[in-house]
mmCIF file of C-alpha atoms in Angstrom:
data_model
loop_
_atom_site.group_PDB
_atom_site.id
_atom_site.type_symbol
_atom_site.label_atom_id
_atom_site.label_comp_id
_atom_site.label_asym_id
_atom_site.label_seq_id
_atom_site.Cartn_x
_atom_site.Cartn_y
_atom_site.Cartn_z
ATOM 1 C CA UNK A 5 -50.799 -3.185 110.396
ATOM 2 C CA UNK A 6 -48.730 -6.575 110.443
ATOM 3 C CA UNK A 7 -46.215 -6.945 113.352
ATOM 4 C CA UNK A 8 -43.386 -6.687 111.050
ATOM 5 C CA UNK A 9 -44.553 -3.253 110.151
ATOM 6 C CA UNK A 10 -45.609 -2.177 113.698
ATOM 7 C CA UNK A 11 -42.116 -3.307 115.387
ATOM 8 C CA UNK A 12 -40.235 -1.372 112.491
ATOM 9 C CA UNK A 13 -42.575 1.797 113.866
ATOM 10 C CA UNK A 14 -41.809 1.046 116.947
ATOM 11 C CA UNK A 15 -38.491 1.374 116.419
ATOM 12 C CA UNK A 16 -38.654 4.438 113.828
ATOM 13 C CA UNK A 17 -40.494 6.309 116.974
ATOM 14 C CA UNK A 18 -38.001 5.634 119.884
ATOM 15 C CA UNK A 19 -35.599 7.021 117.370
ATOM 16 C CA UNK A 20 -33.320 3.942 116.517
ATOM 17 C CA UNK A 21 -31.921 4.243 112.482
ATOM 18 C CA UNK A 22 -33.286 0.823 111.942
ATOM 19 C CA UNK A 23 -32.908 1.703 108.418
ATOM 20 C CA UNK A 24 -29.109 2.537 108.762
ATOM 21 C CA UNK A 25 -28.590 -0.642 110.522
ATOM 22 C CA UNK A 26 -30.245 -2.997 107.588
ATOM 23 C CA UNK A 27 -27.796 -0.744 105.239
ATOM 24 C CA UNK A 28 -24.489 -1.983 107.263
ATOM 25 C CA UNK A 29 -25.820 -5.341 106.952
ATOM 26 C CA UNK A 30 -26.353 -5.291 103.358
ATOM 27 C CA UNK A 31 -22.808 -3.547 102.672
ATOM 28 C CA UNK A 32 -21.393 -6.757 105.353
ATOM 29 C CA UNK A 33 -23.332 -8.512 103.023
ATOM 30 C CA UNK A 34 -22.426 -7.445 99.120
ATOM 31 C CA UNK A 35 -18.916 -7.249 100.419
ATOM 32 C CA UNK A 36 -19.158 -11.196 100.991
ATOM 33 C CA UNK A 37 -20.444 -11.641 98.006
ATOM 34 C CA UNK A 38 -17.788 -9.768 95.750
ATOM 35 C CA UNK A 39 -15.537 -12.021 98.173
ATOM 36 C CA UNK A 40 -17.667 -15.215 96.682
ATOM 37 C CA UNK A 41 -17.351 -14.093 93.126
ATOM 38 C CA UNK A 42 -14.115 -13.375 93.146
ATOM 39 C CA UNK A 43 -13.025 -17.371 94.349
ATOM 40 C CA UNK A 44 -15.594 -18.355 91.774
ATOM 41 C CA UNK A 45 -13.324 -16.721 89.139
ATOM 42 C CA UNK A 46 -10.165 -18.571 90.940
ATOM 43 C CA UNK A 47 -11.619 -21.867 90.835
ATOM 44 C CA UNK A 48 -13.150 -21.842 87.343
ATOM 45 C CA UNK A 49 -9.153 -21.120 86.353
ATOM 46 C CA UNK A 50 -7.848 -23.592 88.710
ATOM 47 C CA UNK A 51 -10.530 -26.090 87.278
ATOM 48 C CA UNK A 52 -10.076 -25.451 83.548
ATOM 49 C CA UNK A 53 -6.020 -26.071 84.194
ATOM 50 C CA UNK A 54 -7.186 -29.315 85.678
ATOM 51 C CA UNK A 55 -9.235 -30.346 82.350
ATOM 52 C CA UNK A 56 -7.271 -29.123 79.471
ATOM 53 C CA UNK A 57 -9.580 -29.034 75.911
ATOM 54 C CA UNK A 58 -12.868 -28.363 77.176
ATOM 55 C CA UNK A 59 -14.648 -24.888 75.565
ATOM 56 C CA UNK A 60 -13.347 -22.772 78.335
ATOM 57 C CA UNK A 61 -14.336 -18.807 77.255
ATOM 58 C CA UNK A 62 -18.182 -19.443 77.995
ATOM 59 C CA UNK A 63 -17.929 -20.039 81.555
ATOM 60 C CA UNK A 64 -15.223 -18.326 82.090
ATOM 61 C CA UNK A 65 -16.927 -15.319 80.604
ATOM 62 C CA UNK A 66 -19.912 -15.354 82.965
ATOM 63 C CA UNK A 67 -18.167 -15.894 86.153
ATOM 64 C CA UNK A 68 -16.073 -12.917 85.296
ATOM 65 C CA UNK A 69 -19.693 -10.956 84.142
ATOM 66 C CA UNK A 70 -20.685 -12.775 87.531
ATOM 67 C CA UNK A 71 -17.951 -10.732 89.397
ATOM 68 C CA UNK A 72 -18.115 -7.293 87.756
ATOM 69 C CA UNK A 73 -22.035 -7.180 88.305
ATOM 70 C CA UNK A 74 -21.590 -8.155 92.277
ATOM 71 C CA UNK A 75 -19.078 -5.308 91.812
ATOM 72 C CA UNK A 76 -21.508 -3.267 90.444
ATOM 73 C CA UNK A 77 -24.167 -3.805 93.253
ATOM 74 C CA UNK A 78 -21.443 -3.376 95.668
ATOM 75 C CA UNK A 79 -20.984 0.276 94.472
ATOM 76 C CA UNK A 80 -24.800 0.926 94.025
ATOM 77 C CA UNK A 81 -25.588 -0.155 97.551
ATOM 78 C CA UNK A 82 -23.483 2.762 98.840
ATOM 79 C CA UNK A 83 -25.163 5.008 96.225
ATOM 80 C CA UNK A 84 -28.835 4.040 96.663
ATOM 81 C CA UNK A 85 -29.112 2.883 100.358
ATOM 82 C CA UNK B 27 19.268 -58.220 50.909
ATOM 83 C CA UNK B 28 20.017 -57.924 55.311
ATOM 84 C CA UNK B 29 16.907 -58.343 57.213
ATOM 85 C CA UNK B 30 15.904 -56.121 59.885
ATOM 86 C CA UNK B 31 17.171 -56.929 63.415
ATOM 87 C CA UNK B 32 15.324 -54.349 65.415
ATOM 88 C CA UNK B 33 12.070 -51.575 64.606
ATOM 89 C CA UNK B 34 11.602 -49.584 67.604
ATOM 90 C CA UNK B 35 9.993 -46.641 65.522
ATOM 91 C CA UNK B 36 6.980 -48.466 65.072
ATOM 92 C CA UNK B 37 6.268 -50.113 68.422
ATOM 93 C CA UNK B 38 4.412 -47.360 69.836
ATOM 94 C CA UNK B 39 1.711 -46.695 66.711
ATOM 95 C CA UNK B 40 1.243 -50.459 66.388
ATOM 96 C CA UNK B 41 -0.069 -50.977 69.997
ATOM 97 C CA UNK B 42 -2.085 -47.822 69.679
ATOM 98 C CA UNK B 43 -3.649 -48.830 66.479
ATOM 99 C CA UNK B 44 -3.956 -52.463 68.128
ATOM 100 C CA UNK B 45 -5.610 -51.019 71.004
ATOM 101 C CA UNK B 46 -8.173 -49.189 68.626
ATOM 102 C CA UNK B 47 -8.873 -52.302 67.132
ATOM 103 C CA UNK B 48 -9.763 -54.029 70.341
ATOM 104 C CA UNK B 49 -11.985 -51.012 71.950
ATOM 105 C CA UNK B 50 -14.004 -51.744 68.964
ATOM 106 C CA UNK B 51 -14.154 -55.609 69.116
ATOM 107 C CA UNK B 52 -17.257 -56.519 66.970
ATOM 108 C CA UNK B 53 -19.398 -57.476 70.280
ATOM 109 C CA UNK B 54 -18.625 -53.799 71.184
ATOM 110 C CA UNK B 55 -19.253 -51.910 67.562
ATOM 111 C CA UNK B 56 -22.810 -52.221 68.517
ATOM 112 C CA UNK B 57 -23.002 -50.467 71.439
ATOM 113 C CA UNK B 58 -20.544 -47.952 70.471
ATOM 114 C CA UNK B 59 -21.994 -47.583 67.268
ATOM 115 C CA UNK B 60 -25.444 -47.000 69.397
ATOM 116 C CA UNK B 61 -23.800 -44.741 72.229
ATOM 117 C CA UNK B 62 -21.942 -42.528 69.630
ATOM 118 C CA UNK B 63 -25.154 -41.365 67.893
ATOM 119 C CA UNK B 64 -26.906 -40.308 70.853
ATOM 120 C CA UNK B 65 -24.248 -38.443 73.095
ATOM 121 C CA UNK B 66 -22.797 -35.607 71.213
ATOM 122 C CA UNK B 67 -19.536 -34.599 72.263
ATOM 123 C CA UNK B 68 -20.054 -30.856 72.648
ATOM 124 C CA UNK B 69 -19.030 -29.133 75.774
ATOM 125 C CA UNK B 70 -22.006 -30.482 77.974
ATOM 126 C CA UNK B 71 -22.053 -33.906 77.185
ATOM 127 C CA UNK B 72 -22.133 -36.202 79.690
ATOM 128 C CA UNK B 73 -20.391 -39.458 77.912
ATOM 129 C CA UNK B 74 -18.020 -39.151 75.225
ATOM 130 C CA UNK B 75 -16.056 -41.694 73.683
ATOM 131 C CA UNK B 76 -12.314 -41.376 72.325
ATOM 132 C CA UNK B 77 -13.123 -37.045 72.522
ATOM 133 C CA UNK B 78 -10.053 -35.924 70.926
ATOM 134 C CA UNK B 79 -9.580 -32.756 73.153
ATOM 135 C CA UNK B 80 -10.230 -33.326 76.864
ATOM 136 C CA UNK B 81 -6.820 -34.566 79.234
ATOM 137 C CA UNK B 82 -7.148 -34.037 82.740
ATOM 138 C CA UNK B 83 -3.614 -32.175 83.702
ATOM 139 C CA UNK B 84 -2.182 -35.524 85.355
ATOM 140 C CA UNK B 85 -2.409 -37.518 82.195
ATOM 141 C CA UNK B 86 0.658 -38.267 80.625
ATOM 142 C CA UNK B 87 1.466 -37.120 76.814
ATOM 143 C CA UNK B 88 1.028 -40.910 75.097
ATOM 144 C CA UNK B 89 -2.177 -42.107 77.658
ATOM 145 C CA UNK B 90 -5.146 -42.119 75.661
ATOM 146 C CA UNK B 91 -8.075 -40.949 76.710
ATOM 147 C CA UNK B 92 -10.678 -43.814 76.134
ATOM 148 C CA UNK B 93 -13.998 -42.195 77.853
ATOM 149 C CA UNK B 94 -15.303 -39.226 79.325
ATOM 150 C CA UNK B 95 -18.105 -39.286 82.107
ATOM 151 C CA UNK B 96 -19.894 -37.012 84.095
ATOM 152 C CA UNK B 97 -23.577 -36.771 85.455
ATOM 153 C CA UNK B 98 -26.483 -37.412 83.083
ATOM 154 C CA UNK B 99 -27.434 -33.888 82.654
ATOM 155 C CA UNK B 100 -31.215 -34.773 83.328
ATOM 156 C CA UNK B 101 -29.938 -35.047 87.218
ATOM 157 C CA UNK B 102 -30.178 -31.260 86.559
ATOM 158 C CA UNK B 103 -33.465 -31.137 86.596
ATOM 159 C CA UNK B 104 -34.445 -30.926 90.261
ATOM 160 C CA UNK B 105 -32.356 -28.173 91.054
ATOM 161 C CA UNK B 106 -33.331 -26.662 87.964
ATOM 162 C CA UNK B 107 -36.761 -26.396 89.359
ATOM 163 C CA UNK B 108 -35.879 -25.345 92.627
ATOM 164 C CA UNK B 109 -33.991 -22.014 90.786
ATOM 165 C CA UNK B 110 -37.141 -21.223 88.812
ATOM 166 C CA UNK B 111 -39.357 -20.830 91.851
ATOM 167 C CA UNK B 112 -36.648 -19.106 93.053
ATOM 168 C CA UNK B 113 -37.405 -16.640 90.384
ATOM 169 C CA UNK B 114 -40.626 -16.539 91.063
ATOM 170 C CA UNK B 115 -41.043 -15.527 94.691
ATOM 171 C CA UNK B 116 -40.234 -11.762 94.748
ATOM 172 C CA UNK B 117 -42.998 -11.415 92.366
ATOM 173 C CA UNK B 118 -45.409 -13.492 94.463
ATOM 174 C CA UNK B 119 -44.095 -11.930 97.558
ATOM 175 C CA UNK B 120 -44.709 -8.337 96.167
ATOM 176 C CA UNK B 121 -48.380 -9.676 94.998
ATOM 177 C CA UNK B 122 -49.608 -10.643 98.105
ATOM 178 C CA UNK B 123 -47.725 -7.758 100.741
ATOM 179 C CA UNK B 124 -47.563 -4.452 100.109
ATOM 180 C CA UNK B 125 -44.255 -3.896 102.159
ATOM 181 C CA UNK B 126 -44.884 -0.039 102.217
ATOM 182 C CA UNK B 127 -43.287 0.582 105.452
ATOM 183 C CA UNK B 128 -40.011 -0.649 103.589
ATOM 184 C CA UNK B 129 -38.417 2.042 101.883
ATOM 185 C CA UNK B 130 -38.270 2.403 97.951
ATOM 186 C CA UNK B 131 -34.429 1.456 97.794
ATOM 187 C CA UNK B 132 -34.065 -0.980 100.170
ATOM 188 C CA UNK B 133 -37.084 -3.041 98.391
ATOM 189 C CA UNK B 134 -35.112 -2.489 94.869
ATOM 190 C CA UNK B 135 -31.687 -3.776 96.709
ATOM 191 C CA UNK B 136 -33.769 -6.579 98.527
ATOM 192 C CA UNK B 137 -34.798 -8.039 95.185
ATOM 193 C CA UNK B 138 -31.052 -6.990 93.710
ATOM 194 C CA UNK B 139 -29.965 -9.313 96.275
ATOM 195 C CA UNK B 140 -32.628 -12.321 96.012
ATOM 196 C CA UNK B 141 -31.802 -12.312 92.680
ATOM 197 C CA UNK B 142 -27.763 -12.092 93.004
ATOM 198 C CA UNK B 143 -27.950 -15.216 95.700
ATOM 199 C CA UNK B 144 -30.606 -17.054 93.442
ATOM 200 C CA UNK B 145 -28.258 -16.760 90.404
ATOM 201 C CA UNK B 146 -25.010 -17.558 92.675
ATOM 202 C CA UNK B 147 -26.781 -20.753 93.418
ATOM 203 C CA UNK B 148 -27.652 -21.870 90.414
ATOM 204 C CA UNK B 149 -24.068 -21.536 88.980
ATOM 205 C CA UNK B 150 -22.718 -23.102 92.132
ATOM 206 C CA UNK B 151 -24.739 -26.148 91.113
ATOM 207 C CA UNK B 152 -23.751 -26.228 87.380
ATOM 208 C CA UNK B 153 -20.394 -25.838 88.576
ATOM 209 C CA UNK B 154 -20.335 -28.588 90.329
ATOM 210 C CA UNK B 155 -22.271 -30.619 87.585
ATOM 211 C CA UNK B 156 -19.753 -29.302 85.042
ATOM 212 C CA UNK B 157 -16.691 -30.192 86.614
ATOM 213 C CA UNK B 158 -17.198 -33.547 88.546
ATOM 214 C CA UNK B 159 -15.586 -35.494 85.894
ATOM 215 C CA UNK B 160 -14.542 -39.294 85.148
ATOM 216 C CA UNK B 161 -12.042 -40.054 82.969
ATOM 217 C CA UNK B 162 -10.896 -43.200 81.687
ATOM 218 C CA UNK B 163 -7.429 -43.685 80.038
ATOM 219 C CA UNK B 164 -5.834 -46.734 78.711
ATOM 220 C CA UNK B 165 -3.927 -46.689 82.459
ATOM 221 C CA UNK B 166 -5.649 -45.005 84.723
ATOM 222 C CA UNK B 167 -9.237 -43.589 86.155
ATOM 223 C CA UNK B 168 -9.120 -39.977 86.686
ATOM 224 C CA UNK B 169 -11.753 -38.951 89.301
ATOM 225 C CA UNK B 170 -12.336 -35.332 89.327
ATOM 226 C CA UNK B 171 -14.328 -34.000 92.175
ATOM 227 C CA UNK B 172 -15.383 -30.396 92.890
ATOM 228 C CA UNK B 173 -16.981 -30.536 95.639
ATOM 229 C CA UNK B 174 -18.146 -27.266 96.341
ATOM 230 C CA UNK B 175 -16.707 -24.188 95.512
ATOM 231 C CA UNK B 176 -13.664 -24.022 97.965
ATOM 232 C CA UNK B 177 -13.168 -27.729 97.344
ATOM 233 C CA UNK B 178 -11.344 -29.718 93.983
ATOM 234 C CA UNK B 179 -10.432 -33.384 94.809
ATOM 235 C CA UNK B 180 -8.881 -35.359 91.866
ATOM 236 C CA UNK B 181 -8.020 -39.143 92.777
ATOM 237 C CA UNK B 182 -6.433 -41.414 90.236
ATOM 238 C CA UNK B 183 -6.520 -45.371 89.951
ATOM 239 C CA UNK B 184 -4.537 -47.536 87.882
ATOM 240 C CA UNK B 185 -6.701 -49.973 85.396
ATOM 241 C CA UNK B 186 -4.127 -52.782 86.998
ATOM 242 C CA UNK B 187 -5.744 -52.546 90.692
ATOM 243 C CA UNK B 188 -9.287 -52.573 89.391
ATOM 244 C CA UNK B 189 -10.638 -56.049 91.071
ATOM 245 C CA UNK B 190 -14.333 -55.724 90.073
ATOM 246 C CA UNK B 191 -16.740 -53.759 88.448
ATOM 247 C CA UNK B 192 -20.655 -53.663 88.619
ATOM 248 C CA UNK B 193 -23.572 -51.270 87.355
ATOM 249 C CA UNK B 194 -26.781 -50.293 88.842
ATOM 250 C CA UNK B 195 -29.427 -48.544 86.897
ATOM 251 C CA UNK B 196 -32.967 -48.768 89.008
ATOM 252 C CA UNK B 197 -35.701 -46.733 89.126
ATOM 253 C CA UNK B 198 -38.519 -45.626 85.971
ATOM 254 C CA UNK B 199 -36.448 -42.164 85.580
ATOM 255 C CA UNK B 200 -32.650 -43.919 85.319
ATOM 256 C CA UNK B 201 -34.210 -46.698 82.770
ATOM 257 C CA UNK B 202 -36.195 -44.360 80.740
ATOM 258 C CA UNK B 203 -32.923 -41.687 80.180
ATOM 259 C CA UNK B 204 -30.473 -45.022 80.510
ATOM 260 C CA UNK B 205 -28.374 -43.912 83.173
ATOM 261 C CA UNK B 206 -26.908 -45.551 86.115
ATOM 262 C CA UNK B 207 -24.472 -45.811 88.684
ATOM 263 C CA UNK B 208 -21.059 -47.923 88.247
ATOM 264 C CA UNK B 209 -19.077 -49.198 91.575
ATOM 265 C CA UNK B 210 -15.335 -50.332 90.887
ATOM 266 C CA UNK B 211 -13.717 -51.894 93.506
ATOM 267 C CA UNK B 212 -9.786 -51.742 93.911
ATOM 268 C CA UNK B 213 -6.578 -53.162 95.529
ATOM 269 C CA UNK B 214 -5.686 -49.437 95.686
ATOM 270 C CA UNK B 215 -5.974 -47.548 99.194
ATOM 271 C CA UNK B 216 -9.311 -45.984 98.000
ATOM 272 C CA UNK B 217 -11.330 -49.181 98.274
ATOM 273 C CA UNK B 218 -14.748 -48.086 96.109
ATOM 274 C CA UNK B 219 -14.755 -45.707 93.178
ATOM 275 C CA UNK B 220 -18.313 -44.750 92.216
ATOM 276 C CA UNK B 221 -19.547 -43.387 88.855
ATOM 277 C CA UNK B 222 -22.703 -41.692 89.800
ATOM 278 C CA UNK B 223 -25.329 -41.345 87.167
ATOM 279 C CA UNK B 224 -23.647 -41.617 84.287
ATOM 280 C CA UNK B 225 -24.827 -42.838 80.962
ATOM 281 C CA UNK B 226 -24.480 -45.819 79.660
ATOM 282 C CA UNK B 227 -23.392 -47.567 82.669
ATOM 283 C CA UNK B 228 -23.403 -51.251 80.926
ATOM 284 C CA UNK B 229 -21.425 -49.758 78.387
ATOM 285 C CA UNK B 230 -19.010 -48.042 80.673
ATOM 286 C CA UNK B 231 -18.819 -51.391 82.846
ATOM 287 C CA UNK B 232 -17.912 -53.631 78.985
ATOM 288 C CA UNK B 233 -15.302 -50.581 78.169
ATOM 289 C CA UNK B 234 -13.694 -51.085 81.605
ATOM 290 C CA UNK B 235 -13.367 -55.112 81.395
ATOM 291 C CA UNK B 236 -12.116 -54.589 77.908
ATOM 292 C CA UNK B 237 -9.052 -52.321 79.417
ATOM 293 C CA UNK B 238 -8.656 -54.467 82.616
ATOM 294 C CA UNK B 239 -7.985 -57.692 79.568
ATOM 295 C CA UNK B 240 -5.933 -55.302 77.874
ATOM 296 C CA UNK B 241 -3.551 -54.809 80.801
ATOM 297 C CA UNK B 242 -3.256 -58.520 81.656
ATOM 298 C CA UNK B 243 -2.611 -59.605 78.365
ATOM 299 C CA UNK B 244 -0.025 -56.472 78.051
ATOM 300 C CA UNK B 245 1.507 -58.056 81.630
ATOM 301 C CA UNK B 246 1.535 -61.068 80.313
ATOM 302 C CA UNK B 247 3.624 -60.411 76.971
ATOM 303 C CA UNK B 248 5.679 -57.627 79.258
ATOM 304 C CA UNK B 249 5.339 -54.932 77.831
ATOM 305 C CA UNK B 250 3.394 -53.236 80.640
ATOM 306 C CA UNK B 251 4.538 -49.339 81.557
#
């Protein structure tokens, strides 16, 4: 047993929800990330109004793909954790 | 029959059709001629000359837009790399430890997540690729920085203040894909503009002298905006 694995025991004995902790952290941590997507979205916008005539959809596209899938991970971390 | 006193209408197209003429001078067809063939002017290229389309927002209706610069896209590479052993570590990682005392789900959401940040990265960086953008009008040099994703500079510089211009292209990997850097100095309260990595920088650095001659001589006739 690896150290890792025998201080996560460790802590699963003395009755600590290790487990619910690492799920608070990852919801802190999805929510940042939507946060992140979303400004990516913003800033593409802003940047395209900046530079007028460059092929625009493409990117525009995936950074809004970009933010529904962080969207979706945000939901399915409540769901699977 | 009266002759004509006064032809405004006309003024304008001349000097752009004379300043046509002179960005291809015959000591310059060649290059351009040579440049034009090998950068295509789709939405990734990194040198484009006279492309039709692009105006940064601050550009005025009648400036022309003589070149388009951004990084050789080759400068890509290393980070490029970097993302595809990205890729590769939850694999590894899952090859060499068993991580059974991690639950089921939290092991699918850890590599959810490696995956989401690893992608997030890697369109940070094109991002930043993409959009750090020179342009050179007939007036002006448009310097579009984006820095990082919360940052967008854009700093402009009028051809008039440029004092001197140089290019730098050293190293086996900058000769072999021809690109270089190209360091403008100005009279302007930004002291050093620097084209980083862009192609052609002897080219960029023969286009540049030919506008700076182009605004003296326009001073000199007065007819200068």
């Amino acid at each position: 047993m690896t150290p890792f694995e025998q201080f996560v025991q460790n802590l699963a004995v003395s009755g600590f929800n290790f487990w619910f902790l690492i799920k608070i952290l990852f919801i802190i941590a999805l929510a940042l990330y939507l946060a992140f997507a979303v400004i990516i979205v913003r800033q593409v916008k802003i940047m395209f109004e900046t530079l007028k005539g460059m092929l625009d959809w493409p990117i525009k596209l995936v950074a809004w793909v970009h933010l529904a899938i962080a969207a979706f991970i945000f939901i399915l971390a409540f769901i699977i954790l | 029959m009266m002759p004509d006193l006064f032809i405004a209408a006309n003024h304008r197209k001349k000097k752009k059709k004379e300043m046509k003429e002179f960005f291809i001078k015959p000591e310059n067809k060649e290059i351009i001629k040579d440049i034009k063939g090998k950068g295509p002017q789709n939405a990734l290229a990194a040198f484009a000359i006279h492309p039709r389309s692009v105006r940064a927002e601050i550009q005025d209706k009648d400036e022309e837009t003589i070149l388009f610069l951004r990084r050789h896209i080759i400068t890509n590479v290393g980070w490029m790399l970097l993302i595809l052993g990205l890729i590769l570590v939850p694999p590894l990682a899952f090859s060499f430890f068993s991580f059974s005392v991690v639950p089921l789900n939290f092991r699918i959401m850890g590599v959810i997540g490696w995956y989401l940040l690893t992608f997030a990265f890697a369109f940070e960086r094109f991002l930043t690729w993409f959009f750090n953008i020179y342009i050179v009008t007939d007036e002006r040099i448009i310097d579009i920085n984006f820095i990082n994703i919360l940052l967008k500079d854009v700093s402009e510089m009028k051809i008039d203040r440029i004092q001197d211009i140089s290019s730098k292209t050293e190293g086996f990997v900058r000769s072999f894909f021809r690109y270089g850097d190209v360091f403008i100095q100005t009279a302007a309260h930004v002291p050093e503009v620097c084209f980083e990595a862009v192609p052609y920088p002897s080219s960029v650095t023969t286009v540049l002298n030919d506008l700076i001659l182009q605004e003296e001589q326009e001073r000199l006739e007065g007819r200068i905006k």
